[in-house]
């Protein structure tokens, strides 16, 4: 039976620049890459070939999928990030990197990772909360890696810092297949058209300003 066509074209993946200490994290990265290939979804990520980032990107690339690595010029040294597979897009700074990753993606997935993964994840969640985008955000909760984060979010809801409806911005699953299906089934919690339109205009202005600044150096 043929796979149902995905409503997405590309997926942004946030994940660690190391592989972690447990085999289950590597396995999950391989499985996610394979699931993206199976669904004919392009990968957008932060560039490089190290850690879980490298596993996912190589898996998609080897499977014939399109890979877009967006990386600041200051991090393009191969000694730091390794060699990016697929298409490489250099940007001026970390802020522009995140904006470009979001712009080229239809949804977001976070594999296990550290500070950088968490910062990227929370930013796109916050953008959804503000109505800047209505793209689904998923946690690949490998062997309960994100249980503590989900408990924190539930505590924030209980104590009145996050609205109950905003708890549903995030979906999670223990494996790639189930997570991608939850992202497919996701219904936005509100219409963020006005905020999103304003955000897109601001991003165009910001990118033009950054480009001018870079050329002036």
Coordinates of C-alpha atoms in Angstrom, one line a residue:
X1 CA 0.0 0.0 0.0
X2 CA 1.4 3.4 -1.0
X3 CA 2.3 5.9 1.7
X4 CA -0.1 8.8 2.1
X5 CA 1.4 12.0 0.8
X6 CA 2.6 14.3 3.5
X7 CA 1.2 17.8 3.9
X8 CA 4.8 19.0 4.6
X9 CA 7.6 19.5 2.2
X10 CA 10.4 20.1 4.6
X11 CA 11.2 19.5 8.3
X12 CA 13.6 21.5 10.5
X13 CA 15.5 19.2 12.9
X14 CA 17.2 20.5 16.0
X15 CA 19.6 18.1 17.7
X16 CA 22.9 17.6 19.4
X17 CA 26.3 18.3 17.9
X18 CA 27.5 15.2 19.8
X19 CA 26.0 11.7 19.7
X20 CA 25.5 11.3 23.4
X21 CA 26.5 8.4 25.6
X22 CA 23.7 6.0 24.7
X23 CA 23.2 4.0 21.5
X24 CA 19.4 4.8 21.6
X25 CA 20.2 8.4 20.6
X26 CA 22.2 7.4 17.5
X27 CA 19.5 4.8 16.6
X28 CA 16.8 7.5 16.9
X29 CA 18.7 9.8 14.6
X30 CA 19.1 7.1 12.0
X31 CA 15.4 6.2 12.3
X32 CA 14.3 9.9 11.9
X33 CA 16.5 10.3 8.8
X34 CA 15.0 7.1 7.3
X35 CA 11.4 8.3 8.1
X36 CA 12.0 11.6 6.4
X37 CA 13.3 9.8 3.3
X38 CA 10.3 7.4 3.4
X39 CA 7.9 10.4 3.6
X40 CA 9.9 12.3 0.8
X41 CA 10.5 15.2 3.2
X42 CA 13.5 17.6 2.8
X43 CA 15.7 18.2 5.8
X44 CA 16.6 21.7 7.1
X45 CA 19.2 21.7 9.8
X46 CA 22.1 23.8 11.3
X47 CA 24.8 22.4 9.0
X48 CA 27.8 20.2 9.7
X49 CA 28.4 16.5 9.9
X50 CA 29.1 16.0 13.6
X51 CA 27.0 14.4 16.3
X52 CA 23.3 13.5 15.8
X53 CA 23.1 16.3 13.2
X54 CA 25.6 14.5 11.1
X55 CA 23.7 11.2 11.4
X56 CA 20.3 12.6 10.4
X57 CA 21.7 14.7 7.5
X58 CA 23.8 11.8 6.1
X59 CA 20.8 9.4 6.4
X60 CA 18.6 11.8 4.4
X61 CA 21.3 12.6 1.9
X62 CA 22.2 8.9 1.3
X63 CA 18.5 8.2 0.8
X64 CA 18.2 10.7 -2.0
X65 CA 16.5 13.4 0.0
X66 CA 17.2 17.1 -0.2
X67 CA 19.3 18.5 2.7
X68 CA 19.7 22.2 3.4
X69 CA 22.3 23.1 6.0
X70 CA 22.2 26.7 7.2
X71 CA 25.3 27.8 9.1
X72 CA 26.9 31.0 10.2
X73 CA 30.1 31.9 8.4
X74 CA 32.0 31.9 11.7
X75 CA 31.1 28.2 12.2
X76 CA 32.0 27.0 8.7
X77 CA 35.4 25.7 9.7
X78 CA 35.4 22.0 9.1
X79 CA 37.4 21.5 12.3
X80 CA 34.4 22.7 14.2
X81 CA 31.4 21.3 12.5
X82 CA 32.7 18.9 9.9
X83 CA 31.6 19.0 6.3
X84 CA 28.0 19.7 5.5
X85 CA 26.3 17.4 3.0
X86 CA 23.8 18.6 0.5
X87 CA 23.1 22.3 0.0
X88 CA 24.9 24.7 2.2
X89 CA 23.7 28.3 2.9
X90 CA 26.0 30.6 4.8
X91 CA 24.5 33.3 7.0
X92 CA 25.9 36.2 9.0
X93 CA 25.0 35.2 12.5
X94 CA 23.0 32.8 14.8
X95 CA 19.9 34.9 14.7
X96 CA 19.7 34.8 10.9
X97 CA 20.4 31.1 11.0
X98 CA 17.4 30.4 13.1
X99 CA 15.1 32.7 11.1
X100 CA 16.2 31.1 7.8
X101 CA 15.8 27.6 9.2
X102 CA 12.3 28.4 10.3
X103 CA 11.4 30.1 7.0
X104 CA 12.4 27.1 4.9
X105 CA 10.6 24.6 7.1
X106 CA 7.0 23.4 7.5
X107 CA 7.4 21.9 10.9
X108 CA 10.1 21.3 13.6
X109 CA 11.5 18.2 15.4
X110 CA 13.9 18.2 18.3
X111 CA 16.0 15.1 18.9
X112 CA 18.0 14.9 22.2
X113 CA 20.6 17.7 22.5
X114 CA 22.0 20.3 24.8
X115 CA 21.8 24.0 25.3
X116 CA 21.7 24.9 21.6
X117 CA 19.0 22.4 20.9
X118 CA 16.9 23.6 23.8
X119 CA 17.4 27.3 22.9
X120 CA 16.3 26.6 19.3
X121 CA 13.3 24.5 20.4
X122 CA 12.0 27.0 23.0
X123 CA 12.3 29.9 20.5
X124 CA 10.1 28.2 17.9
X125 CA 7.6 27.3 20.6
X126 CA 7.6 30.9 21.8
X127 CA 7.0 32.1 18.2
X128 CA 4.0 29.7 18.0
X129 CA 2.7 31.0 21.3
X130 CA 2.9 34.6 19.9
X131 CA 1.2 33.6 16.7
X132 CA 4.3 34.3 14.6
X133 CA 3.9 30.9 13.0
X134 CA 1.4 28.0 13.2
X135 CA 3.9 25.2 12.3
X136 CA 3.8 22.1 14.5
X137 CA 6.7 21.5 16.9
X138 CA 7.6 17.9 17.9
X139 CA 9.8 16.3 20.6
X140 CA 11.4 13.0 19.7
X141 CA 11.3 11.8 23.3
X142 CA 13.9 9.1 23.0
X143 CA 13.7 6.8 26.1
X144 CA 12.1 9.6 28.1
X145 CA 14.9 12.2 27.4
X146 CA 12.4 15.1 27.4
X147 CA 10.3 13.9 30.3
X148 CA 11.7 16.5 32.7
X149 CA 11.1 19.3 30.2
X150 CA 7.5 18.2 29.7
X151 CA 7.0 18.0 33.5
X152 CA 8.4 21.6 33.8
X153 CA 5.9 22.8 31.1
X154 CA 3.0 21.1 32.9
X155 CA 4.1 22.8 36.1
X156 CA 4.2 26.1 34.4
X157 CA 0.7 25.5 33.1
X158 CA -0.5 24.5 36.6
X159 CA 1.1 27.6 38.2
X160 CA -0.4 30.0 35.6
X161 CA 2.7 30.9 33.5
X162 CA 1.5 29.1 30.4
X163 CA -2.1 29.0 29.2
X164 CA -3.5 25.4 29.1
X165 CA -4.3 25.7 25.4
X166 CA -0.6 26.6 24.8
X167 CA 0.5 23.3 26.3
X168 CA -0.7 21.7 23.0
X169 CA 1.8 23.7 20.9
X170 CA 4.1 20.8 21.5
X171 CA 3.5 17.2 20.5
X172 CA 5.8 14.3 21.5
X173 CA 6.4 10.6 20.8
X174 CA 9.0 8.0 21.6
X175 CA 9.8 7.2 17.9
X176 CA 10.1 8.9 14.6
X177 CA 7.1 7.3 12.8
X178 CA 4.6 8.2 15.6
X179 CA 6.0 11.7 15.9
X180 CA 5.7 12.5 12.2
X181 CA 2.2 11.2 12.3
X182 CA 1.3 13.5 15.2
X183 CA 2.8 16.4 13.4
X184 CA 0.7 15.5 10.3
X185 CA -2.4 15.5 12.5
X186 CA -1.6 18.7 14.4
X187 CA -4.2 21.5 14.3
X188 CA -2.9 25.0 15.1
X189 CA -4.3 26.4 18.4
X190 CA -5.0 29.8 16.9
X191 CA -4.9 31.9 13.7
X192 CA -1.5 33.7 13.7
X193 CA -2.0 35.3 10.2
X194 CA -1.6 38.9 11.4
X195 CA 1.4 38.3 13.6
X196 CA 2.9 36.0 11.0
X197 CA 2.6 38.6 8.2
X198 CA 4.2 41.3 10.4
X199 CA 7.0 38.9 11.4
X200 CA 7.7 38.1 7.7
X201 CA 8.0 41.7 6.9
X202 CA 10.3 42.3 9.8
X203 CA 12.5 39.3 8.7
X204 CA 12.8 40.7 5.2
X205 CA 13.9 44.1 6.6
X206 CA 16.3 42.4 9.0
X207 CA 17.9 40.2 6.4
X208 CA 18.4 43.2 4.1
X209 CA 20.0 45.1 6.9
X210 CA 22.3 42.2 7.8
X211 CA 23.3 41.7 4.2
X212 CA 24.2 45.4 3.8
X213 CA 26.2 45.3 7.0
X214 CA 28.1 42.2 5.9
X215 CA 29.0 43.7 2.5
X216 CA 30.2 46.9 4.2
X217 CA 32.8 45.0 6.2

